[in-house]
mmCIF file of C-alpha atoms in Angstrom:
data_model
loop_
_atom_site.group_PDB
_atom_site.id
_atom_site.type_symbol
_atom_site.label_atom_id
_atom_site.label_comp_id
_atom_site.label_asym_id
_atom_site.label_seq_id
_atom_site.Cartn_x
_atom_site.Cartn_y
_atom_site.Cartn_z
ATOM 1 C CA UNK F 1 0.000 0.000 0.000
ATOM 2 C CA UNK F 2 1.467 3.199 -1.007
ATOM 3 C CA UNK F 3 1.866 6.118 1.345
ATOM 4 C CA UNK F 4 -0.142 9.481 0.745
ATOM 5 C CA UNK F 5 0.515 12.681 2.152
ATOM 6 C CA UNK F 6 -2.264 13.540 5.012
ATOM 7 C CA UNK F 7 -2.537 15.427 8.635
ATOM 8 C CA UNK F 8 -4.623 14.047 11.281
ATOM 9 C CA UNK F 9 -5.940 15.824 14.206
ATOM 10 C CA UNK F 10 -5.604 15.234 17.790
ATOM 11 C CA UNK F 11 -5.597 11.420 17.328
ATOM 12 C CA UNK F 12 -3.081 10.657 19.246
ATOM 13 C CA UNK F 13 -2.993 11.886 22.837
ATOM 14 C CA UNK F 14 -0.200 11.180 25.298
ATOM 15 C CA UNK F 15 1.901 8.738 22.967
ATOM 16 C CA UNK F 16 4.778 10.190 24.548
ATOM 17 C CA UNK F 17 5.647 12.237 27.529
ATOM 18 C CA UNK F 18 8.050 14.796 28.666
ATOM 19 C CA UNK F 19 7.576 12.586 31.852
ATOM 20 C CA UNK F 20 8.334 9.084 29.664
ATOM 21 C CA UNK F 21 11.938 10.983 27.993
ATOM 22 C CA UNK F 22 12.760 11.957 31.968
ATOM 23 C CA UNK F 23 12.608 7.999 32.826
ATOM 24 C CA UNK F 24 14.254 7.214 29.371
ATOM 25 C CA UNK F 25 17.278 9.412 29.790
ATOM 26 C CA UNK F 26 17.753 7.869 33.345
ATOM 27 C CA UNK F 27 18.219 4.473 32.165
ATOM 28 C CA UNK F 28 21.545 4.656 31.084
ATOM 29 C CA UNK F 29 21.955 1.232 29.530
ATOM 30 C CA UNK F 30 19.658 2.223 26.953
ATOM 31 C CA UNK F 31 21.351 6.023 26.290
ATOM 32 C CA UNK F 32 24.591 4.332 24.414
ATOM 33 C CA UNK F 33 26.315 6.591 21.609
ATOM 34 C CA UNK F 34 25.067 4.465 18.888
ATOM 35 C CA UNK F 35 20.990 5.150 20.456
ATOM 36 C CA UNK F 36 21.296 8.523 21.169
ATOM 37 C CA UNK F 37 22.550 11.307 18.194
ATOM 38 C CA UNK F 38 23.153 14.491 18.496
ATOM 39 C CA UNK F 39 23.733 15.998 14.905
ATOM 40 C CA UNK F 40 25.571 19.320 16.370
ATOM 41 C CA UNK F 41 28.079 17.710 19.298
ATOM 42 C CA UNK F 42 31.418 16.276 17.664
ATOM 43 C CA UNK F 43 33.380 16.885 20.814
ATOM 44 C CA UNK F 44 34.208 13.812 23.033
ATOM 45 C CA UNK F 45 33.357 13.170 26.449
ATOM 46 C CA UNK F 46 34.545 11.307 29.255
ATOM 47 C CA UNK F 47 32.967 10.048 32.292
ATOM 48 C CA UNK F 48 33.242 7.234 35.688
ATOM 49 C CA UNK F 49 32.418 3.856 34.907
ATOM 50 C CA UNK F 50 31.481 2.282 38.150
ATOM 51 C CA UNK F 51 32.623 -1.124 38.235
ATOM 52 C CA UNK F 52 29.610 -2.338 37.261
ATOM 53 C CA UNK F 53 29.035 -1.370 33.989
ATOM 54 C CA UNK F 54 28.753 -3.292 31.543
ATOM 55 C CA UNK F 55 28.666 -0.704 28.330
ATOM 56 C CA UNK F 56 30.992 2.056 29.293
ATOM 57 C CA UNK F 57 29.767 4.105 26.064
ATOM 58 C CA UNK F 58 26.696 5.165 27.332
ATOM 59 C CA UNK F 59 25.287 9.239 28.391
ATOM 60 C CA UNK F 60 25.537 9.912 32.291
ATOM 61 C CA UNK F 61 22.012 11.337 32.364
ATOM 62 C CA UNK F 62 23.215 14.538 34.111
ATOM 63 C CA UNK F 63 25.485 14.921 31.040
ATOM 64 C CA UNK F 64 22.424 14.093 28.530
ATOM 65 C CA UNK F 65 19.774 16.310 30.128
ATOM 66 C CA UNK F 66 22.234 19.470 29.549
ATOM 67 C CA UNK F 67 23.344 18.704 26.043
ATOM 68 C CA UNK F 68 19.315 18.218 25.527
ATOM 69 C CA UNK F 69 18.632 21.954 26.671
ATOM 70 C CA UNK F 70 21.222 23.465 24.043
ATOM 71 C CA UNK F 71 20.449 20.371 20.871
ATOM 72 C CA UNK F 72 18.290 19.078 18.452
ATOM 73 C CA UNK F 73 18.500 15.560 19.776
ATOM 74 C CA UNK F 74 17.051 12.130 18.958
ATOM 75 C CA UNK F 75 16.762 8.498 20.224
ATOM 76 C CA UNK F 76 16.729 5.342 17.576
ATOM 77 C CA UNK F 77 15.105 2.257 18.021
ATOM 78 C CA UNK F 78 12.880 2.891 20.661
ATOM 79 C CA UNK F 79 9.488 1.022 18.979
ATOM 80 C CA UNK F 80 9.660 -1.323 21.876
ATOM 81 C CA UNK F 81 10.597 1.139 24.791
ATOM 82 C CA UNK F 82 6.571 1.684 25.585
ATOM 83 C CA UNK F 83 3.883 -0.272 25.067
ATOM 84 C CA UNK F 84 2.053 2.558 23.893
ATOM 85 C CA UNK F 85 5.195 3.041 20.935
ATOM 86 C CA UNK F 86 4.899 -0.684 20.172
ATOM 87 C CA UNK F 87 1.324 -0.539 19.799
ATOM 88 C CA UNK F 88 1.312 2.220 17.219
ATOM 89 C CA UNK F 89 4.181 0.711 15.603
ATOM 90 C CA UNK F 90 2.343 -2.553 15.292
ATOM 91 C CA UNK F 91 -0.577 -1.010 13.890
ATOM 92 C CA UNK F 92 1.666 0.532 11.010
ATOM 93 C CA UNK F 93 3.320 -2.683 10.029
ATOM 94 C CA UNK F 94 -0.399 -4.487 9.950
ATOM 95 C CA UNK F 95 -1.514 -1.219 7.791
ATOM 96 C CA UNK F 96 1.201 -1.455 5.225
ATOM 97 C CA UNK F 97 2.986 -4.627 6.065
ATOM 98 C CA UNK F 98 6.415 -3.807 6.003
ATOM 99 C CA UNK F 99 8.601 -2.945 9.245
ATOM 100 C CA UNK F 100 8.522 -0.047 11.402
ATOM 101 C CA UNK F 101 10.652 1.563 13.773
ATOM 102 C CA UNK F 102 10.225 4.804 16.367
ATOM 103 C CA UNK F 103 12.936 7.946 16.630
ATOM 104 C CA UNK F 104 12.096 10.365 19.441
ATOM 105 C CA UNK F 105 13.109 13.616 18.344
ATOM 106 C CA UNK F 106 13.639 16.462 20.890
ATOM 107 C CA UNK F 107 14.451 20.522 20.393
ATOM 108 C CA UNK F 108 13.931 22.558 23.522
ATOM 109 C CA UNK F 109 15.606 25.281 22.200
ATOM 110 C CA UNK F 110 13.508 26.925 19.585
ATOM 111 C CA UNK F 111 16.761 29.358 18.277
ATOM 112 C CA UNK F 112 17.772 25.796 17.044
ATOM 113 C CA UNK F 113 17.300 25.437 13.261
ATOM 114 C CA UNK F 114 16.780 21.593 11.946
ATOM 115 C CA UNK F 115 19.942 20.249 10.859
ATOM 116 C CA UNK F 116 18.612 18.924 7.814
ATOM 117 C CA UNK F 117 16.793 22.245 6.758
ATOM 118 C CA UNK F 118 14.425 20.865 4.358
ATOM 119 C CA UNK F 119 14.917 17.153 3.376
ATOM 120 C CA UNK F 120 13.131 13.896 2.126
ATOM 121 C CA UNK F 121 14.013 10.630 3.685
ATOM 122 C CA UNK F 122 14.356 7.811 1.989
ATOM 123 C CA UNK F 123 11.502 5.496 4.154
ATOM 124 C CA UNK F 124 8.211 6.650 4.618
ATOM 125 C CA UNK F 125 7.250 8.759 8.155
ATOM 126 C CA UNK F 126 4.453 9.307 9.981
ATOM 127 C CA UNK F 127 5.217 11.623 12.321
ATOM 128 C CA UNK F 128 3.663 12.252 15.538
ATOM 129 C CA UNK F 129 3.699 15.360 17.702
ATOM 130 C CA UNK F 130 3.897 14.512 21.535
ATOM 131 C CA UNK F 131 4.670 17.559 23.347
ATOM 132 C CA UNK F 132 4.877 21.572 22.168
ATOM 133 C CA UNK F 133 4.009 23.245 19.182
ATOM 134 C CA UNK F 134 5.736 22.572 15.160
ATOM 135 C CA UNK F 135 5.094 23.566 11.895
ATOM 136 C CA UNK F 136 5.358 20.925 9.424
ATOM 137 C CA UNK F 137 5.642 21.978 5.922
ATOM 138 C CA UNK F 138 5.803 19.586 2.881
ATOM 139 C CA UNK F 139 6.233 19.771 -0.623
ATOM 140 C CA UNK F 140 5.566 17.486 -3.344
ATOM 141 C CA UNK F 141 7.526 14.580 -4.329
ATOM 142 C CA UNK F 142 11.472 14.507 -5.833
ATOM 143 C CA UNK F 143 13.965 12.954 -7.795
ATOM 144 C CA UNK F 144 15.201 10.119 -5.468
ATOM 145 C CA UNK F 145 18.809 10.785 -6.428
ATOM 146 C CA UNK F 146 19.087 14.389 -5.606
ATOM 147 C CA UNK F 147 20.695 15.470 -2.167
ATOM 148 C CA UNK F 148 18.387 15.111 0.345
ATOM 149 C CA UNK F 149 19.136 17.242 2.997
ATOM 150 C CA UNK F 150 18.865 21.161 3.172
ATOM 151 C CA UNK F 151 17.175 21.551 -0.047
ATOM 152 C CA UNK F 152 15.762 25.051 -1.473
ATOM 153 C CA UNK F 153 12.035 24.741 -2.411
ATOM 154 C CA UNK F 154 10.603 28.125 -3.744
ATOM 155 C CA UNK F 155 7.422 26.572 -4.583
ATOM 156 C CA UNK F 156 4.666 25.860 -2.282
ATOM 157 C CA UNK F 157 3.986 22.876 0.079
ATOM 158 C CA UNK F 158 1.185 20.845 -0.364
ATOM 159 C CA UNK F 159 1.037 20.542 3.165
ATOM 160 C CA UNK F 160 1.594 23.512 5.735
ATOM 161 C CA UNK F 161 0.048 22.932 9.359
ATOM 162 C CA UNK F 162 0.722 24.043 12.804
ATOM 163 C CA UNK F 163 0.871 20.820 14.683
ATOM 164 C CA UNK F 164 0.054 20.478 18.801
ATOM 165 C CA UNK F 165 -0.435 17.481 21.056
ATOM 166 C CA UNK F 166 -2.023 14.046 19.500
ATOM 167 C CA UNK F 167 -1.712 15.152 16.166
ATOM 168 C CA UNK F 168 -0.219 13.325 13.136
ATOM 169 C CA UNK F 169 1.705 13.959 9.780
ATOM 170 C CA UNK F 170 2.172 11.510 7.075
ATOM 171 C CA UNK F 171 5.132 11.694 4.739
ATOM 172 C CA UNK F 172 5.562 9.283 2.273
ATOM 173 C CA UNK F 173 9.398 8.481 1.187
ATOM 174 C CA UNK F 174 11.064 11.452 -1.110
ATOM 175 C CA UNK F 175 8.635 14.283 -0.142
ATOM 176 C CA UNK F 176 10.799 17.244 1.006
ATOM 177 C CA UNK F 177 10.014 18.506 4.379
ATOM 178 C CA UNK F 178 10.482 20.900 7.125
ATOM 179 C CA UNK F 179 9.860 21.134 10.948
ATOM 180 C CA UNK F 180 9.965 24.247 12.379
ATOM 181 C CA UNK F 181 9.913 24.037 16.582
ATOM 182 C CA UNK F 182 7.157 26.911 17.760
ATOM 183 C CA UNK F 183 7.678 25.773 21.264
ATOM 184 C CA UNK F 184 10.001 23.355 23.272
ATOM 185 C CA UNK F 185 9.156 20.432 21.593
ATOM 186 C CA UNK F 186 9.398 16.769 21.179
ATOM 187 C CA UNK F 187 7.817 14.341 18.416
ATOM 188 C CA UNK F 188 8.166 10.571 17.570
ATOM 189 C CA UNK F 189 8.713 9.572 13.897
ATOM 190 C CA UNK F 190 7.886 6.240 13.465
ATOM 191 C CA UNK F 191 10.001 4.989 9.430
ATOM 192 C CA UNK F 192 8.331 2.739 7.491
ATOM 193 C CA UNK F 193 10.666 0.316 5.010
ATOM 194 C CA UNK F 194 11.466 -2.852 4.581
ATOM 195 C CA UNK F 195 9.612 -6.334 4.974
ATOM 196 C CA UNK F 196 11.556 -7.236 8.115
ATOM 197 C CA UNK F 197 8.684 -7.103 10.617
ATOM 198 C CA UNK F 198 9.491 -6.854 14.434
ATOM 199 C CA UNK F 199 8.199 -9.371 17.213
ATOM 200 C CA UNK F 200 5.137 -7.314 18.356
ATOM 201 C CA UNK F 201 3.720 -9.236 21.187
ATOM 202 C CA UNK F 202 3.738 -7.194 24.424
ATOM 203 C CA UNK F 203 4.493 -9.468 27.074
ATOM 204 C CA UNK F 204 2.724 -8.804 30.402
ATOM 205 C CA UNK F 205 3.759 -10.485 33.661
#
């Protein structure tokens, strides 16, 4: 099934939390260097390892919560971190049977431009806002082998809302985009490629 462009309204409540990114950050297994990117910081770091730790390449939370404040910032593979995540994942893979994955993307500094300016990616999105206020703006599709980062688009989007809590965005593969932070903000974009589907089941105990 082939992706179309579309917004949805307040669909989504509560996916995600500033309260859920507070108890992410503080479990420090899962904040390793290869989870966690921050497109702007190229400087190295060092911290203790207490004696038991078992991956010494992962963000003191202290250390994380201040490069947050002053970063665009965001977290891969985290479809399974909630059940709420996996759920909406799941439904995505059962909609257009092919795997999906969820990237919690956080700017509390609205001064920040996007690193990518406008861009197309090369899986489909749907992109949903959890916290704050962005504009998402999106144009119509491209030539896959163009550069796809920090593009310049004088025509207009087909797509220009002003998205708040619970709502969605779908951008199918090669569409250029742009996110604009209003507010502090954070939003989960959940890719869509691939025929690899995840183990779903949500084990309770």
């Amino acid at each position: 099934m082939k992706m179309k462009p579309k917004y949805k309204q307040s669909a989504f409540k509560s996916l995600f939390t500033w309260k859920d990114l507070e108890t992410l950050i503080n479990i420090r297994p899962l904040m390793s260097l290869e989870r966690v990117v921050i497109p702007a910081v190229n400087q190295s770091f060092r911290w203790n390892c207490d004696k038991w730790m078992m991956n010494p390449r992962t963000y003191p939370a202290k250390l994380l919560r201040e490069l947050i404040e002053d970063n665009v910032c965001y977290f891969c593979d985290m479809s399974r971190y909630t059940e709420q995540l996996n759920a909406f994942a799941s439904s995505l893979e059962d909609e257009y049977n092919q795997s999906a994955d969820a990237h919690i993307y956080v700017c509390r500094n609205t001064k920040i431009k996007h690193p990518f300016g406008i861009h197309f990616d090369q899986s489909d999105n749907v992109i949903v806002q959890c916290e704050g206020t962005t504009n998402f703006k999106v144009w119509n599709e491209v030539d896959s082998n163009i550069n796809p980062g920090n593009m310049n688009i004088s025509d207009n989007p087909i797509l220009d809302v002003d998205m708040n809590s619970g709502d969605a965005i779908w951008i199918p593969k090669y569409y250029p985009h742009l996110a604009t932070s209003a507010t502090s903000r954070m939003s989960v974009s959940f890719p869509i490629s691939g025929d690899n589907l995840q183990e779903r089941d949500w084990v309770k105990i």
